[in-house]
Amino acid sequence: MDAEIRFFEVGPRDGLQNESRVLSCEDRAAMIEGLVDAGVRDVEIGSFVHPRWVPQMAQTDEVARQIRRVEGVRYWALVPNLKGLERAAAADVQHVAVFMSATEAHNQSNLNRSLDESLAALKRTTEAAVAQGMVVRAYISTVFGCPFEGDVDFERVLEIGEELLANGAEHLSLGDTIGAGTPLQVAEGCAQAVERFGEDRVALHLHDTQGLAVANALLAYQAGVRLFDGAVGGMGGCPYAPGAAGNLASEDLVNLMLSMGARVDADLGGLCEVTDWLSQEVGLNTRSRYYPYWRSQQEQDT
Amino acid sequence: MDAEIRFFEVGPRDGLQNESRVLSCEDRAAMIEGLVDAGVRDVEIGSFVHPRWVPQMAQTDEVARQIRRVEGVRYWALVPNLKGLERAAAADVQHVAVFMSATEAHNQSNLNRSLDESLAALKRTTEAAVAQGMVVRAYISTVFGCPFEGDVDFERVLEIGEELLANGAEHLSLGDTIGAGTPLQVAEGCAQAVERFGEDRVALHLHDTQGLAVANALLAYQAGVRLFDGAVGGMGGCPYAPGAAGNLASEDLVNLMLSMGARVDADLGGLCEVTDWLSQEVGLNTRSRYYPYWRSQQEQDT
């Protein structure tokens, strides 16, 4: 196997939004620039959700202005609605992510809307974005398990995905928001999604709640997924999902893919340098498996 | 898939021997009894290596005497030589583990002997044990990578394994001592070992140095391995192998196997209770992925 993996870094958004500490705009910008220096080509820099709901993501406008933009890198931000889209456009963010759940109960809890209302709202936002020449990612959360409903009908996930892509989204990100997925289940769902939509249109977004994220990523890779989300340092979670732990760490994902013989656009050592900075300078608790090993190797070399 | 997995708990030996704190005999015995209460049917209770080398394993005789023995459970101890075998017999330990490396450099560093010298010594110990009606496990370490030699010739591992089994060992434990193995490599090696020796004679012993232990266990399972080592709480490592992190945590392994639809003799919740006791009462740093999730669930339920 010698596949090409695209890596999508969500740490500055999905990672930081669940940290109790709010980082300064300067630190958020430095984190993003560090990730881009590590070869990251898709990076989610923040969200335009109202700061009342997610104070960690306040001033994403300012972060967007501060970062030195690099040619060929796509800087993404989460937008909850048309108002968020306006703020993204005003901050010169041309890549936006819309989001909804696969289950009524989680969607109501997280977004205070029914699935049909979310589908209609995402259609408006996506069409408005595309009309302005923007590129849209569509997150579907709780695709492999819901904290309220339990098992999820994956056929419903595929139907929602179909509709979001038909609206004009470039690709989907299928989120195991509470880390409830098991390897064979994730592989089966991903195989169906890749077959239906194509490998360029399906990202997998894993959380490591029960310690299965690496196993799930492995079988998803073997099932044909070529685009993976990760959060550097394994930070993050979902504040609205009970029991949800951090995202699959970017460095653990990239190390896994390299171990399988895949090529990845992001650099493993460079990602570890960002985690090292977050851990040693910013003082966040990082949770990746690979980073402590990398650090012990650095210490031996010096 | 509905396979039957046998689980072999090495925490009271391979886990504790690399902790800086030395546990009391009472705590070691309580840990072993907790594991047996959790359904563990093979448990390594300690080693009869000289306490000058591994002070954490001093008084394994006393631990063996203190534990309440349960019918059907096999209590194992590591024995380095005939003297260790005598001590095991005197402590009524009828299941003993002998050990050597797959590489000259690691064997010299760890045991101060050549591979040929180790093979001869293990033959003497194994034959003496079998003559007394004991059962023997044979560890081969560094089978997927050596801290001194790098890549390991797996054909040599199989030859060593063949010889150890011919001496009378009941089964082998193939050790990724420094956690250098990658999923396809581990799967390929395990498939060869299982084909050559049979699934009852091959255990896989993983360390999570680089965060790949769960991925390696998954593909090894798919390659036919049915006997896995783990250390409760993910403790342990190898004091003679630079950069080696803890063992694959028993609870992470068992959770993975259950997620694949396998049946496992050990109980996931029961293992987490042992980790909880080690973490909260004994005060050790545990490193499993599943245990924090289990604990958050317990807290929600109370």
CSV table of C-alpha atoms in Angstrom, one decimal, chain A residues 34-286:
chain,number,residue,atom,x,y,z
A,34,GLY,CA,3.3,26.2,13.6
A,35,LEU,CA,0.9,23.7,12.1
A,36,VAL,CA,1.3,25.2,8.6
A,37,ASP,CA,5.1,25.1,9.1
A,38,ALA,CA,4.6,21.4,9.8
A,39,GLY,CA,3.1,20.9,6.4
A,40,VAL,CA,-0.5,21.1,7.3
A,41,ARG,CA,-2.5,22.1,4.2
A,42,ASP,CA,-6.0,22.2,5.7
A,43,VAL,CA,-6.3,23.9,9.1
A,44,GLU,CA,-9.4,25.0,10.9
A,45,ILE,CA,-8.5,28.2,12.6
A,46,GLY,CA,-11.5,28.8,14.8
A,47,SER,CA,-15.3,29.3,14.7
A,48,PHE,CA,-17.7,32.1,14.3
A,49,VAL,CA,-20.1,30.6,16.8
A,50,HIS,CA,-21.3,33.3,19.3
A,51,PRO,CA,-18.7,33.7,22.1
A,52,ARG,CA,-21.6,33.3,24.7
A,53,TRP,CA,-21.6,29.6,23.7
A,54,VAL,CA,-18.0,29.0,23.0
A,55,PRO,CA,-15.8,31.7,24.7
A,56,GLN,CA,-12.6,29.9,23.6
A,57,MET,CA,-13.5,30.8,20.0
A,58,ALA,CA,-14.1,34.5,20.6
A,59,GLN,CA,-12.0,36.8,18.3
A,60,THR,CA,-11.6,34.3,15.6
A,61,ASP,CA,-11.8,37.4,13.3
A,62,GLU,CA,-8.6,38.7,15.0
A,63,VAL,CA,-6.9,35.3,14.8
A,64,ALA,CA,-7.7,35.2,11.1
A,65,ARG,CA,-6.2,38.7,10.6
A,66,GLN,CA,-3.0,37.9,12.6
A,67,ILE,CA,-1.9,34.7,10.8
A,68,ARG,CA,0.6,35.0,8.1
A,69,ARG,CA,-1.2,33.3,5.1
A,70,VAL,CA,0.7,30.7,3.1
A,71,GLU,CA,-0.1,30.0,-0.5
A,72,GLY,CA,-1.7,26.6,-1.0
A,73,VAL,CA,-3.0,26.3,2.5
A,74,ARG,CA,-6.7,26.3,3.1
A,75,TYR,CA,-7.7,28.2,6.3
A,76,TRP,CA,-11.1,27.0,7.5
A,77,ALA,CA,-13.6,28.3,10.1
A,78,LEU,CA,-16.8,26.9,11.5
A,79,VAL,CA,-19.9,29.0,10.7
A,80,PRO,CA,-23.2,28.2,12.4
A,81,ASN,CA,-25.4,30.4,10.2
A,82,LEU,CA,-25.5,33.3,7.7
A,83,LYS,CA,-24.3,35.8,10.3
A,84,GLY,CA,-21.2,33.6,11.0
A,85,LEU,CA,-20.7,33.4,7.2
A,86,GLU,CA,-20.6,37.2,7.0
A,87,ARG,CA,-18.0,37.3,9.8
A,88,ALA,CA,-15.9,34.7,8.0
A,89,ALA,CA,-16.0,36.7,4.8
A,90,ALA,CA,-15.2,39.9,6.6
A,91,ALA,CA,-12.1,38.2,8.1
A,92,ASP,CA,-11.1,36.9,4.6
A,93,VAL,CA,-11.8,33.3,5.5
A,94,GLN,CA,-12.8,31.6,2.3
A,95,HIS,CA,-13.2,28.1,3.6
A,96,VAL,CA,-16.1,27.5,5.9
A,97,ALA,CA,-17.5,24.5,7.8
A,98,VAL,CA,-21.2,24.0,8.5
A,99,PHE,CA,-22.4,21.4,11.0
A,100,MET,CA,-25.3,19.3,12.2
A,101,SER,CA,-25.9,16.0,13.9
A,102,ALA,CA,-27.1,12.6,12.6
A,103,THR,CA,-29.6,12.3,15.4
A,104,GLU,CA,-32.6,14.4,16.5
A,105,ALA,CA,-31.7,14.4,20.1
A,106,HIS,CA,-28.1,15.5,19.8
A,107,ASN,CA,-29.1,18.1,17.2
A,108,GLN,CA,-31.7,19.5,19.5
A,109,SER,CA,-29.3,19.5,22.5
A,110,ASN,CA,-26.4,21.0,20.5
A,111,LEU,CA,-28.2,23.3,18.1
A,112,ASN,CA,-31.7,23.6,19.5
A,113,ARG,CA,-33.2,22.6,16.1
A,114,SER,CA,-34.7,19.6,14.5
A,115,LEU,CA,-32.7,17.8,11.8
A,116,ASP,CA,-35.0,19.2,9.1
A,117,GLU,CA,-34.5,22.7,10.4
A,118,SER,CA,-30.7,22.1,10.4
A,119,LEU,CA,-30.8,20.7,6.8
A,120,ALA,CA,-32.7,23.8,5.7
A,121,ALA,CA,-30.3,26.2,7.5
A,122,LEU,CA,-27.2,24.4,6.2
A,123,LYS,CA,-28.6,24.7,2.7
A,124,ARG,CA,-29.0,28.4,3.0
A,125,THR,CA,-25.5,28.9,4.5
A,126,THR,CA,-23.9,26.5,2.0
A,127,GLU,CA,-25.5,28.1,-1.0
A,128,ALA,CA,-24.7,31.6,0.2
A,129,ALA,CA,-21.1,30.6,0.7
A,130,VAL,CA,-20.7,28.9,-2.7
A,131,ALA,CA,-22.4,31.9,-4.3
A,132,GLN,CA,-19.5,34.0,-2.9
A,133,GLY,CA,-16.9,31.6,-4.3
A,134,MET,CA,-16.2,30.0,-0.9
A,135,VAL,CA,-15.5,26.3,-0.3
A,136,VAL,CA,-17.7,24.4,2.2
A,137,ARG,CA,-17.0,21.4,4.5
A,138,ALA,CA,-20.1,19.8,6.1
A,139,TYR,CA,-19.7,18.1,9.5
A,140,ILE,CA,-22.1,15.4,10.5
A,141,SER,CA,-21.7,14.5,14.2
A,142,THR,CA,-22.7,11.5,16.2
A,143,VAL,CA,-22.5,9.3,13.1
A,144,PHE,CA,-21.4,6.1,15.0
A,145,GLY,CA,-23.2,6.6,18.2
A,146,CYS,CA,-25.3,9.3,20.0
A,147,PRO,CA,-25.1,10.1,23.7
A,148,PHE,CA,-28.9,10.4,23.8
A,149,GLU,CA,-30.2,7.9,21.2
A,150,GLY,CA,-27.4,5.2,21.3
A,151,ASP,CA,-27.2,3.4,18.0
A,152,VAL,CA,-27.4,5.5,14.9
A,153,ASP,CA,-28.9,4.5,11.6
A,154,PHE,CA,-26.0,4.9,9.1
A,155,GLU,CA,-28.4,5.0,6.2
A,156,ARG,CA,-29.7,8.2,7.6
A,157,VAL,CA,-26.1,9.5,7.9
A,158,LEU,CA,-25.7,8.8,4.2
A,159,GLU,CA,-29.0,10.5,3.3
A,160,ILE,CA,-28.0,13.6,5.2
A,161,GLY,CA,-24.5,13.5,3.6
A,162,GLU,CA,-26.1,13.2,0.2
A,163,GLU,CA,-28.2,16.3,0.8
A,164,LEU,CA,-25.3,18.4,2.2
A,165,LEU,CA,-23.1,17.5,-0.8
A,166,ALA,CA,-26.0,18.3,-3.2
A,167,ASN,CA,-26.2,21.8,-1.5
A,168,GLY,CA,-22.7,22.4,-2.7
A,169,ALA,CA,-20.4,21.2,0.1
A,170,GLU,CA,-17.0,20.1,-1.2
A,171,HIS,CA,-16.8,17.3,1.3
A,172,LEU,CA,-18.3,15.7,4.4
A,173,SER,CA,-16.6,15.1,7.7
A,174,LEU,CA,-18.1,12.2,9.5
A,175,GLY,CA,-17.7,12.7,13.2
A,176,ASP,CA,-17.6,10.0,15.9
A,177,THR,CA,-18.3,12.8,18.3
A,178,ILE,CA,-18.4,10.7,21.5
A,179,GLY,CA,-15.9,8.1,20.4
A,180,ALA,CA,-18.5,5.3,20.4
A,181,GLY,CA,-17.6,3.7,17.1
A,182,THR,CA,-15.9,0.3,16.9
A,183,PRO,CA,-13.5,-0.8,14.2
A,184,LEU,CA,-15.7,-3.0,12.1
A,185,GLN,CA,-18.6,-0.6,12.4
A,186,VAL,CA,-16.5,2.4,11.4
A,187,ALA,CA,-14.9,0.5,8.5
A,188,GLU,CA,-18.3,-0.6,7.2
A,189,GLY,CA,-19.8,2.9,7.4
A,190,CYS,CA,-16.8,4.5,5.8
A,191,ALA,CA,-16.7,1.9,3.0
A,192,GLN,CA,-20.3,2.8,2.2
A,193,ALA,CA,-19.7,6.5,2.3
A,194,VAL,CA,-16.6,6.3,0.1
A,195,GLU,CA,-18.4,4.1,-2.3
A,196,ARG,CA,-21.4,6.5,-2.5
A,197,PHE,CA,-19.6,9.8,-2.5
A,198,GLY,CA,-16.0,9.1,-3.6
A,199,GLU,CA,-12.8,9.2,-1.5
A,200,ASP,CA,-12.3,13.0,-2.0
A,201,ARG,CA,-15.6,13.8,-0.4
A,202,VAL,CA,-15.4,11.8,2.8
A,203,ALA,CA,-13.3,12.8,5.9
A,204,LEU,CA,-13.3,10.8,9.1
A,205,HIS,CA,-13.3,12.7,12.4
A,206,LEU,CA,-12.5,10.5,15.4
A,207,HIS,CA,-12.5,11.0,19.1
A,208,ASP,CA,-10.5,8.7,21.4
A,209,THR,CA,-13.0,8.4,24.2
A,210,GLN,CA,-12.6,4.7,24.7
A,211,GLY,CA,-9.1,4.2,23.3
A,212,LEU,CA,-10.3,2.9,19.9
A,213,ALA,CA,-9.6,5.9,17.7
A,214,VAL,CA,-6.3,4.5,16.3
A,215,ALA,CA,-7.9,1.1,15.7
A,216,ASN,CA,-10.9,2.8,14.0
A,217,ALA,CA,-8.6,4.9,11.8
A,218,LEU,CA,-6.7,1.8,10.8
A,219,LEU,CA,-9.7,-0.1,9.5
A,220,ALA,CA,-11.2,3.1,8.0
A,221,TYR,CA,-7.9,3.5,6.0
A,222,GLN,CA,-8.1,-0.1,4.9
A,223,ALA,CA,-11.8,0.6,3.9
A,224,GLY,CA,-10.7,3.4,1.6
A,225,VAL,CA,-10.8,6.6,3.6
A,226,ARG,CA,-8.0,9.0,2.5
A,227,LEU,CA,-8.9,12.2,4.4
A,228,PHE,CA,-8.6,12.3,8.2
A,229,ASP,CA,-9.2,14.9,10.8
A,230,GLY,CA,-6.9,15.2,13.8
A,231,ALA,CA,-6.2,17.7,16.6
A,232,VAL,CA,-2.6,18.2,17.5
A,233,GLY,CA,-1.8,17.0,21.0
A,234,GLY,CA,-5.0,15.0,21.2
A,235,MET,CA,-6.8,18.0,22.7
A,236,GLY,CA,-10.5,18.7,22.5
A,237,GLY,CA,-13.8,16.9,22.9
A,238,CYS,CA,-17.4,18.0,22.7
A,239,PRO,CA,-18.8,20.1,25.5
A,240,TYR,CA,-22.3,19.0,24.6
A,241,ALA,CA,-21.6,15.2,24.6
A,242,PRO,CA,-21.3,13.5,28.0
A,243,GLY,CA,-18.1,11.4,28.3
A,244,ALA,CA,-16.5,12.7,25.1
A,245,ALA,CA,-12.7,12.8,25.4
A,246,GLY,CA,-10.2,14.4,23.1
A,247,ASN,CA,-9.9,14.2,19.4
A,248,LEU,CA,-7.6,11.6,17.9
A,249,ALA,CA,-4.2,13.3,18.1
A,250,SER,CA,-2.8,14.5,14.8
A,251,GLU,CA,0.6,12.9,15.5
A,252,ASP,CA,-0.9,9.6,16.5
A,253,LEU,CA,-2.9,9.6,13.2
A,254,VAL,CA,0.0,10.6,11.1
A,255,ASN,CA,2.3,8.0,12.8
A,256,LEU,CA,-0.3,5.3,12.1
A,257,MET,CA,-0.6,6.2,8.5
A,258,LEU,CA,3.2,6.3,8.0
A,259,SER,CA,3.4,2.9,9.7
A,260,MET,CA,1.0,1.6,7.1
A,261,GLY,CA,3.2,2.8,4.3
A,262,ALA,CA,0.9,5.8,3.4
A,263,ARG,CA,2.2,9.2,2.4
A,264,VAL,CA,0.9,12.1,4.4
A,265,ASP,CA,1.1,15.7,3.6
A,266,ALA,CA,1.8,16.8,7.2
A,267,ASP,CA,5.1,16.2,8.9
A,268,LEU,CA,5.2,14.0,12.1
A,269,GLY,CA,8.1,15.7,13.7
A,270,GLY,CA,6.7,19.1,12.9
A,271,LEU,CA,3.4,18.2,14.5
A,272,CYS,CA,5.2,17.1,17.6
A,273,GLU,CA,7.0,20.4,17.8
A,274,VAL,CA,3.6,22.1,17.9
A,275,THR,CA,2.5,19.7,20.7
A,276,ASP,CA,5.7,20.4,22.5
A,277,TRP,CA,5.2,24.1,22.4
A,278,LEU,CA,1.6,23.7,23.6
A,279,SER,CA,2.7,21.5,26.4
A,280,GLN,CA,5.9,23.2,27.5
A,281,GLU,CA,5.2,26.9,26.7
A,282,VAL,CA,1.5,27.3,26.7
A,283,GLY,CA,1.0,24.8,29.5
A,284,LEU,CA,-1.9,22.8,28.1
A,285,ASN,CA,-2.4,19.1,28.9
A,286,THR,CA,-1.6,17.2,25.8
